[in-house]
PDB file of C-alpha atoms in Angstrom:
ATOM      1  CA  MET A   1      96.572  87.074  90.724  1.00  0.00           C
ATOM      2  CA  ALA A   2      97.936  87.571  94.228  1.00  0.00           C
ATOM      3  CA  GLY A   3     100.340  90.416  94.812  1.00  0.00           C
ATOM      4  CA  ASN A   4     103.207  90.661  97.223  1.00  0.00           C
ATOM      5  CA  GLY A   5     101.586  93.382  99.297  1.00  0.00           C
ATOM      6  CA  PRO A   6      99.292  93.061 102.302  1.00  0.00           C
ATOM      7  CA  LYS A   7      96.452  90.561 102.173  1.00  0.00           C
ATOM      8  CA  VAL A   8      93.160  92.429 102.017  1.00  0.00           C
ATOM      9  CA  GLY A   9      89.626  91.242 101.463  1.00  0.00           C
ATOM     10  CA  VAL A  10      86.716  92.622  99.480  1.00  0.00           C
ATOM     11  CA  LEU A  11      83.267  91.745 100.779  1.00  0.00           C
ATOM     12  CA  ALA A  12      81.874  89.720  97.878  1.00  0.00           C
ATOM     13  CA  LEU A  13      78.231  89.198  98.787  1.00  0.00           C
ATOM     14  CA  GLN A  14      76.817  91.705  96.301  1.00  0.00           C
ATOM     15  CA  GLY A  15      77.854  94.784  94.346  1.00  0.00           C
ATOM     16  CA  ASP A  16      80.940  95.738  92.337  1.00  0.00           C
ATOM     17  CA  PHE A  17      83.482  93.770  94.360  1.00  0.00           C
ATOM     18  CA  ARG A  18      85.331  92.590  91.231  1.00  0.00           C
ATOM     19  CA  GLU A  19      86.335  96.153  90.363  1.00  0.00           C
ATOM     20  CA  HIS A  20      87.845  96.663  93.817  1.00  0.00           C
ATOM     21  CA  LEU A  21      89.721  93.373  93.596  1.00  0.00           C
ATOM     22  CA  ALA A  22      91.215  94.470  90.272  1.00  0.00           C
ATOM     23  CA  VAL A  23      92.339  97.857  91.607  1.00  0.00           C
ATOM     24  CA  LEU A  24      93.865  96.398  94.767  1.00  0.00           C
ATOM     25  CA  ARG A  25      95.695  93.675  92.836  1.00  0.00           C
ATOM     26  CA  GLY A  26      96.941  96.299  90.416  1.00  0.00           C
ATOM     27  CA  LEU A  27      98.484  98.091  93.390  1.00  0.00           C
ATOM     28  CA  GLY A  28     100.276  94.907  94.446  1.00  0.00           C
ATOM     29  CA  ALA A  29      97.954  93.787  97.230  1.00  0.00           C
ATOM     30  CA  ASP A  30      97.032  90.154  97.779  1.00  0.00           C
ATOM     31  CA  ALA A  31      93.320  90.877  97.366  1.00  0.00           C
ATOM     32  CA  VAL A  32      90.762  88.119  97.954  1.00  0.00           C
ATOM     33  CA  PRO A  33      86.954  87.911  97.978  1.00  0.00           C
ATOM     34  CA  VAL A  34      85.389  87.471 101.427  1.00  0.00           C
ATOM     35  CA  ARG A  35      82.135  85.559 101.899  1.00  0.00           C
ATOM     36  CA  ARG A  36      82.662  83.641 105.143  1.00  0.00           C
ATOM     37  CA  ALA A  37      83.424  84.739 108.697  1.00  0.00           C
ATOM     38  CA  ALA A  38      86.500  82.504 108.926  1.00  0.00           C
ATOM     39  CA  GLU A  39      88.104  84.449 106.070  1.00  0.00           C
ATOM     40  CA  LEU A  40      88.221  87.588 108.211  1.00  0.00           C
ATOM     41  CA  ASP A  41      91.019  86.032 110.274  1.00  0.00           C
ATOM     42  CA  GLU A  42      93.212  85.825 107.177  1.00  0.00           C
ATOM     43  CA  ILE A  43      93.115  89.470 106.067  1.00  0.00           C
ATOM     44  CA  GLY A  44      94.656  92.717 107.263  1.00  0.00           C
ATOM     45  CA  GLY A  45      91.966  94.993 105.820  1.00  0.00           C
ATOM     46  CA  LEU A  46      88.582  94.900 104.109  1.00  0.00           C
ATOM     47  CA  VAL A  47      86.796  96.847 101.378  1.00  0.00           C
ATOM     48  CA  ILE A  48      82.986  96.964 101.365  1.00  0.00           C
ATOM     49  CA  PRO A  49      81.926  97.782  97.795  1.00  0.00           C
ATOM     50  CA  GLY A  50      79.078  99.691  96.264  1.00  0.00           C
ATOM     51  CA  GLY A  51      75.804  97.920  95.595  1.00  0.00           C
ATOM     52  CA  GLU A  52      72.513  97.870  97.461  1.00  0.00           C
ATOM     53  CA  SER A  53      73.001  98.466 101.178  1.00  0.00           C
ATOM     54  CA  SER A  54      69.763  96.813 102.293  1.00  0.00           C
ATOM     55  CA  VAL A  55      70.560  93.648 100.317  1.00  0.00           C
ATOM     56  CA  MET A  56      74.127  93.656 101.590  1.00  0.00           C
ATOM     57  CA  ASP A  57      72.823  93.941 105.141  1.00  0.00           C
ATOM     58  CA  LYS A  58      70.446  90.994 104.709  1.00  0.00           C
ATOM     59  CA  LEU A  59      73.105  88.829 103.060  1.00  0.00           C
ATOM     60  CA  SER A  60      75.722  89.611 105.700  1.00  0.00           C
ATOM     61  CA  ARG A  61      73.325  88.427 108.378  1.00  0.00           C
ATOM     62  CA  ALA A  62      72.232  85.366 106.374  1.00  0.00           C
ATOM     63  CA  PHE A  63      75.867  84.347 105.818  1.00  0.00           C
ATOM     64  CA  GLY A  64      76.713  84.825 109.508  1.00  0.00           C
ATOM     65  CA  LEU A  65      79.090  87.671 108.703  1.00  0.00           C
ATOM     66  CA  ALA A  66      77.440  90.651 110.368  1.00  0.00           C
ATOM     67  CA  GLU A  67      78.500  90.047 113.963  1.00  0.00           C
ATOM     68  CA  PRO A  68      82.056  88.904 113.093  1.00  0.00           C
ATOM     69  CA  LEU A  69      82.398  92.019 110.934  1.00  0.00           C
ATOM     70  CA  ARG A  70      81.234  94.256 113.773  1.00  0.00           C
ATOM     71  CA  ALA A  71      83.733  92.586 116.096  1.00  0.00           C
ATOM     72  CA  ALA A  72      86.572  92.973 113.586  1.00  0.00           C
ATOM     73  CA  ILE A  73      85.782  96.667 113.114  1.00  0.00           C
ATOM     74  CA  SER A  74      85.695  97.151 116.879  1.00  0.00           C
ATOM     75  CA  ASP A  75      89.071  95.405 117.141  1.00  0.00           C
ATOM     76  CA  GLY A  76      90.610  97.877 114.684  1.00  0.00           C
ATOM     77  CA  LEU A  77      90.461  96.128 111.307  1.00  0.00           C
ATOM     78  CA  PRO A  78      91.005  98.759 108.589  1.00  0.00           C
ATOM     79  CA  VAL A  79      87.853  98.949 106.465  1.00  0.00           C
ATOM     80  CA  TYR A  80      87.028 101.093 103.434  1.00  0.00           C
ATOM     81  CA  GLY A  81      83.412 101.429 102.291  1.00  0.00           C
ATOM     82  CA  THR A  82      82.322 102.942  98.977  1.00  0.00           C
ATOM     83  CA  CYS A  83      78.735 104.066  98.337  1.00  0.00           C
ATOM     84  CA  ALA A  84      76.688 101.208  99.875  1.00  0.00           C
ATOM     85  CA  GLY A  85      79.819 100.315 101.839  1.00  0.00           C
ATOM     86  CA  LEU A  86      79.770 103.770 103.400  1.00  0.00           C
ATOM     87  CA  ILE A  87      76.157 103.175 104.454  1.00  0.00           C
ATOM     88  CA  MET A  88      77.160  99.829 105.972  1.00  0.00           C
ATOM     89  CA  LEU A  89      79.852 101.541 108.064  1.00  0.00           C
ATOM     90  CA  ALA A  90      77.684 104.438 109.240  1.00  0.00           C
ATOM     91  CA  ASP A  91      76.406 104.428 112.808  1.00  0.00           C
ATOM     92  CA  ARG A  92      73.138 106.010 111.669  1.00  0.00           C
ATOM     93  CA  VAL A  93      71.042 105.702 108.482  1.00  0.00           C
ATOM     94  CA  LEU A  94      68.360 108.354 108.274  1.00  0.00           C
ATOM     95  CA  ASP A  95      66.162 106.726 105.635  1.00  0.00           C
ATOM     96  CA  GLY A  96      66.872 103.013 105.809  1.00  0.00           C
ATOM     97  CA  ILE A  97      64.169 100.493 104.943  1.00  0.00           C
ATOM     98  CA  ALA A  98      62.280  98.767 107.759  1.00  0.00           C
ATOM     99  CA  GLY A  99      64.644  96.603 109.776  1.00  0.00           C
ATOM    100  CA  GLN A 100      67.787  97.728 107.971  1.00  0.00           C
ATOM    101  CA  GLN A 101      70.941  97.409 110.063  1.00  0.00           C
ATOM    102  CA  THR A 102      74.503  98.592 109.607  1.00  0.00           C
ATOM    103  CA  LEU A 103      77.860  97.374 110.839  1.00  0.00           C
ATOM    104  CA  GLY A 104      78.643 100.790 112.300  1.00  0.00           C
ATOM    105  CA  GLY A 105      81.964 102.230 113.319  1.00  0.00           C
ATOM    106  CA  LEU A 106      81.827 105.594 111.555  1.00  0.00           C
ATOM    107  CA  ASP A 107      80.367 108.336 113.738  1.00  0.00           C
ATOM    108  CA  VAL A 108      78.217 109.726 110.927  1.00  0.00           C
ATOM    109  CA  ALA A 109      74.590 109.859 109.798  1.00  0.00           C
ATOM    110  CA  VAL A 110      73.985 109.072 106.130  1.00  0.00           C
ATOM    111  CA  ARG A 111      71.048 109.362 103.766  1.00  0.00           C
ATOM    112  CA  ARG A 112      70.593 106.741 101.043  1.00  0.00           C
ATOM    113  CA  ASN A 113      70.175 107.748  97.374  1.00  0.00           C
ATOM    114  CA  ALA A 114      70.485 111.360  98.494  1.00  0.00           C
ATOM    115  CA  PHE A 115      71.245 112.656  94.993  1.00  0.00           C
ATOM    116  CA  GLY A 116      68.313 110.875  93.366  1.00  0.00           C
ATOM    117  CA  SER A 117      67.812 107.760  91.259  1.00  0.00           C
ATOM    118  CA  GLN A 118      70.095 106.092  88.714  1.00  0.00           C
ATOM    119  CA  VAL A 119      69.320 108.740  86.084  1.00  0.00           C
ATOM    120  CA  ASP A 120      70.583 111.430  88.485  1.00  0.00           C
ATOM    121  CA  SER A 121      74.069 109.922  88.648  1.00  0.00           C
ATOM    122  CA  PHE A 122      76.797 112.472  87.949  1.00  0.00           C
ATOM    123  CA  GLU A 123      80.521 113.162  87.907  1.00  0.00           C
ATOM    124  CA  THR A 124      82.510 116.018  89.406  1.00  0.00           C
ATOM    125  CA  ASP A 125      86.007 116.940  90.563  1.00  0.00           C
ATOM    126  CA  LEU A 126      86.716 117.032  94.290  1.00  0.00           C
ATOM    127  CA  ASP A 127      89.492 118.607  96.320  1.00  0.00           C
ATOM    128  CA  ILE A 128      90.712 115.958  98.774  1.00  0.00           C
ATOM    129  CA  PRO A 129      93.940 117.129 100.452  1.00  0.00           C
ATOM    130  CA  ALA A 130      94.308 113.846 102.375  1.00  0.00           C
ATOM    131  CA  VAL A 131      95.059 111.960  99.157  1.00  0.00           C
ATOM    132  CA  GLY A 132      96.958 114.634  97.215  1.00  0.00           C
ATOM    133  CA  GLU A 133      96.934 118.121  95.771  1.00  0.00           C
ATOM    134  CA  GLN A 134      95.371 117.257  92.421  1.00  0.00           C
ATOM    135  CA  PRO A 135      91.549 117.160  92.346  1.00  0.00           C
ATOM    136  CA  MET A 136      89.994 113.706  92.146  1.00  0.00           C
ATOM    137  CA  HIS A 137      87.406 112.953  89.485  1.00  0.00           C
ATOM    138  CA  ALA A 138      84.502 111.337  91.332  1.00  0.00           C
ATOM    139  CA  VAL A 139      81.578 109.303  90.007  1.00  0.00           C
ATOM    140  CA  PHE A 140      78.332 109.287  92.010  1.00  0.00           C
ATOM    141  CA  ILE A 141      75.823 106.500  91.253  1.00  0.00           C
ATOM    142  CA  ARG A 142      72.638 106.517  93.378  1.00  0.00           C
ATOM    143  CA  ALA A 143      74.990 107.834  96.005  1.00  0.00           C
ATOM    144  CA  PRO A 144      74.444 108.437  99.718  1.00  0.00           C
ATOM    145  CA  ILE A 145      75.358 111.678 101.440  1.00  0.00           C
ATOM    146  CA  VAL A 146      76.824 112.236 104.887  1.00  0.00           C
ATOM    147  CA  GLU A 147      74.219 114.411 106.568  1.00  0.00           C
ATOM    148  CA  SER A 148      76.139 114.858 109.829  1.00  0.00           C
ATOM    149  CA  VAL A 149      79.658 114.112 111.040  1.00  0.00           C
ATOM    150  CA  GLY A 150      80.102 113.269 114.719  1.00  0.00           C
ATOM    151  CA  GLU A 151      82.991 114.415 116.857  1.00  0.00           C
ATOM    152  CA  ASN A 152      84.881 111.145 116.332  1.00  0.00           C
ATOM    153  CA  ALA A 153      84.884 111.322 112.527  1.00  0.00           C
ATOM    154  CA  THR A 154      86.565 113.718 110.093  1.00  0.00           C
ATOM    155  CA  ALA A 155      85.187 114.982 106.785  1.00  0.00           C
ATOM    156  CA  LEU A 156      87.652 114.528 103.919  1.00  0.00           C
ATOM    157  CA  ALA A 157      85.693 115.884 100.944  1.00  0.00           C
ATOM    158  CA  GLN A 158      82.609 117.902 100.069  1.00  0.00           C
ATOM    159  CA  VAL A 159      80.665 118.588  96.883  1.00  0.00           C
ATOM    160  CA  ALA A 160      80.077 122.170  95.741  1.00  0.00           C
ATOM    161  CA  ASP A 161      77.044 122.711  97.979  1.00  0.00           C
ATOM    162  CA  GLY A 162      79.039 121.737 101.066  1.00  0.00           C
ATOM    163  CA  ARG A 163      77.590 118.276 101.618  1.00  0.00           C
ATOM    164  CA  VAL A 164      80.133 115.723 102.848  1.00  0.00           C
ATOM    165  CA  VAL A 165      81.011 112.794 100.554  1.00  0.00           C
ATOM    166  CA  ALA A 166      84.131 111.300 102.172  1.00  0.00           C
ATOM    167  CA  VAL A 167      84.937 110.628 105.825  1.00  0.00           C
ATOM    168  CA  GLU A 168      87.577 109.025 107.984  1.00  0.00           C
ATOM    169  CA  GLN A 169      87.736 107.731 111.538  1.00  0.00           C
ATOM    170  CA  GLY A 170      90.815 105.892 112.725  1.00  0.00           C
ATOM    171  CA  ASN A 171      91.156 102.755 110.583  1.00  0.00           C
ATOM    172  CA  LEU A 172      87.827 103.384 108.845  1.00  0.00           C
ATOM    173  CA  LEU A 173      87.331 105.194 105.552  1.00  0.00           C
ATOM    174  CA  GLY A 174      84.175 105.896 103.572  1.00  0.00           C
ATOM    175  CA  THR A 175      83.283 107.582 100.281  1.00  0.00           C
ATOM    176  CA  SER A 176      79.940 108.275  98.620  1.00  0.00           C
ATOM    177  CA  PHE A 177      81.551 107.922  95.208  1.00  0.00           C
ATOM    178  CA  HIS A 178      83.231 105.081  93.282  1.00  0.00           C
ATOM    179  CA  PRO A 179      87.011 105.514  92.828  1.00  0.00           C
ATOM    180  CA  GLU A 180      87.262 101.877  91.723  1.00  0.00           C
ATOM    181  CA  ILE A 181      85.832 102.768  88.294  1.00  0.00           C
ATOM    182  CA  THR A 182      87.726 105.963  87.438  1.00  0.00           C
ATOM    183  CA  GLY A 183      91.331 104.779  87.230  1.00  0.00           C
ATOM    184  CA  ASP A 184      92.387 107.100  90.063  1.00  0.00           C
ATOM    185  CA  THR A 185      93.789 104.756  92.700  1.00  0.00           C
ATOM    186  CA  ARG A 186      94.700 107.291  95.378  1.00  0.00           C
ATOM    187  CA  PHE A 187      91.912 106.325  97.799  1.00  0.00           C
ATOM    188  CA  HIS A 188      92.850 102.666  97.530  1.00  0.00           C
ATOM    189  CA  GLU A 189      96.486 103.596  98.105  1.00  0.00           C
ATOM    190  CA  TYR A 190      95.447 105.642 101.130  1.00  0.00           C
ATOM    191  CA  PHE A 191      93.526 102.638 102.447  1.00  0.00           C
ATOM    192  CA  LEU A 192      96.431 100.249 101.855  1.00  0.00           C
ATOM    193  CA  GLN A 193      98.645 102.591 103.870  1.00  0.00           C
ATOM    194  CA  LYS A 194      96.175 102.260 106.753  1.00  0.00           C
ATOM    195  CA  VAL A 195      96.437  98.480 106.433  1.00  0.00           C
ATOM    196  CA  ALA A 196     100.245  98.634 106.461  1.00  0.00           C
ATOM    197  CA  ASP A 197     100.265 100.963 109.469  1.00  0.00           C
ATOM    198  CA  ALA A 198      97.875  98.698 111.383  1.00  0.00           C
ATOM    199  CA  GLN A 199     100.003  95.657 110.652  1.00  0.00           C
ATOM    200  CA  ARG A 200     103.118  97.487 111.796  1.00  0.00           C
ATOM    201  CA  VAL A 201     101.442  98.416 115.084  1.00  0.00           C
ATOM    202  CA  GLY A 202     100.331  94.820 115.528  1.00  0.00           C
ATOM    203  CA  ASP A 203     103.826  93.495 114.831  1.00  0.00           C
ATOM    204  CA  ASP A 204     105.341  95.924 117.346  1.00  0.00           C
ATOM    205  CA  ALA A 205     102.812  94.838 119.981  1.00  0.00           C
ATOM    206  CA  ARG A 206     103.621  91.177 119.403  1.00  0.00           C
ATOM    207  CA  VAL A 207     107.352  91.856 119.741  1.00  0.00           C
ATOM    208  CA  GLN A 208     106.781  93.713 123.003  1.00  0.00           C
ATOM    209  CA  TRP A 209     104.598  90.892 124.345  1.00  0.00           C
ATOM    210  CA  THR A 210     107.178  88.274 123.404  1.00  0.00           C
ATOM    211  CA  SER A 211     109.915  90.290 125.098  1.00  0.00           C
ATOM    212  CA  PHE A 212     107.752  90.666 128.206  1.00  0.00           C
ATOM    213  CA  GLN A 213     107.146  86.914 128.399  1.00  0.00           C
ATOM    214  CA  ALA A 214     110.862  86.211 127.960  1.00  0.00           C
TER     215      ALA A 214
END
C-alpha cells in the first residue's frame, strides 16, 4: 500500500526488491517497483537491492534502463544500493565477469563475493555513527567489500578487520550488508532523509526560477 511520504522506487529486475518495498512502505514512503525507464521520472529516490550484480547489469541494459539510470544518478537522484546494489553503484569492480558494467557514481572500488560463498555468510554488529549511537546488526550474504575509497566518497562503517562495508557520496549510499532483512530500519530512514532533502532543494530551485521569470 502507498504511504503518504516521498515516492521512491526499488529496482525490480532481480533480487530481494520485495523486502525493500516492505521496509520503505512501513516507514510511510510511497514505494513502487521500477522496471522501465519512464518510471524514473515519477520517483524522488531509488533503491537498488541485493541479488546478482552481473545479472542485474545485463537486465538493466536489456530493459533500456542502464543509460537512463546513469543520467538520473548524474543529475542527483538519491540512490541506495545494498550488496549487489553497492556493486552497481561503484565506479570500479575489481573482479567483475567479462563485460560486466556498473552504473557508477560512487568513487569506490569493490570486490564481489569478497567474504566467500553462500556458506560463508555471517552476521556481526557494526558501529555506524551516521545512523545512530547504537550498533547495527548486519547480515552479510555473499557480500562485496569496498577495497578502496576515493577522495569523493566517505566510509561509514567497517568490519573488525578494518575493511569498509558502507559508504556515502552526496545523494548516493551503499552497504555491503542487508538491512532490509534485520528489522533495523535506520539506513532506510537515512536514505529517505536524503530523498526529502533533495526534494526540498529542488522545490527551492523551482521557486527561485519562477520568481526570476516573474
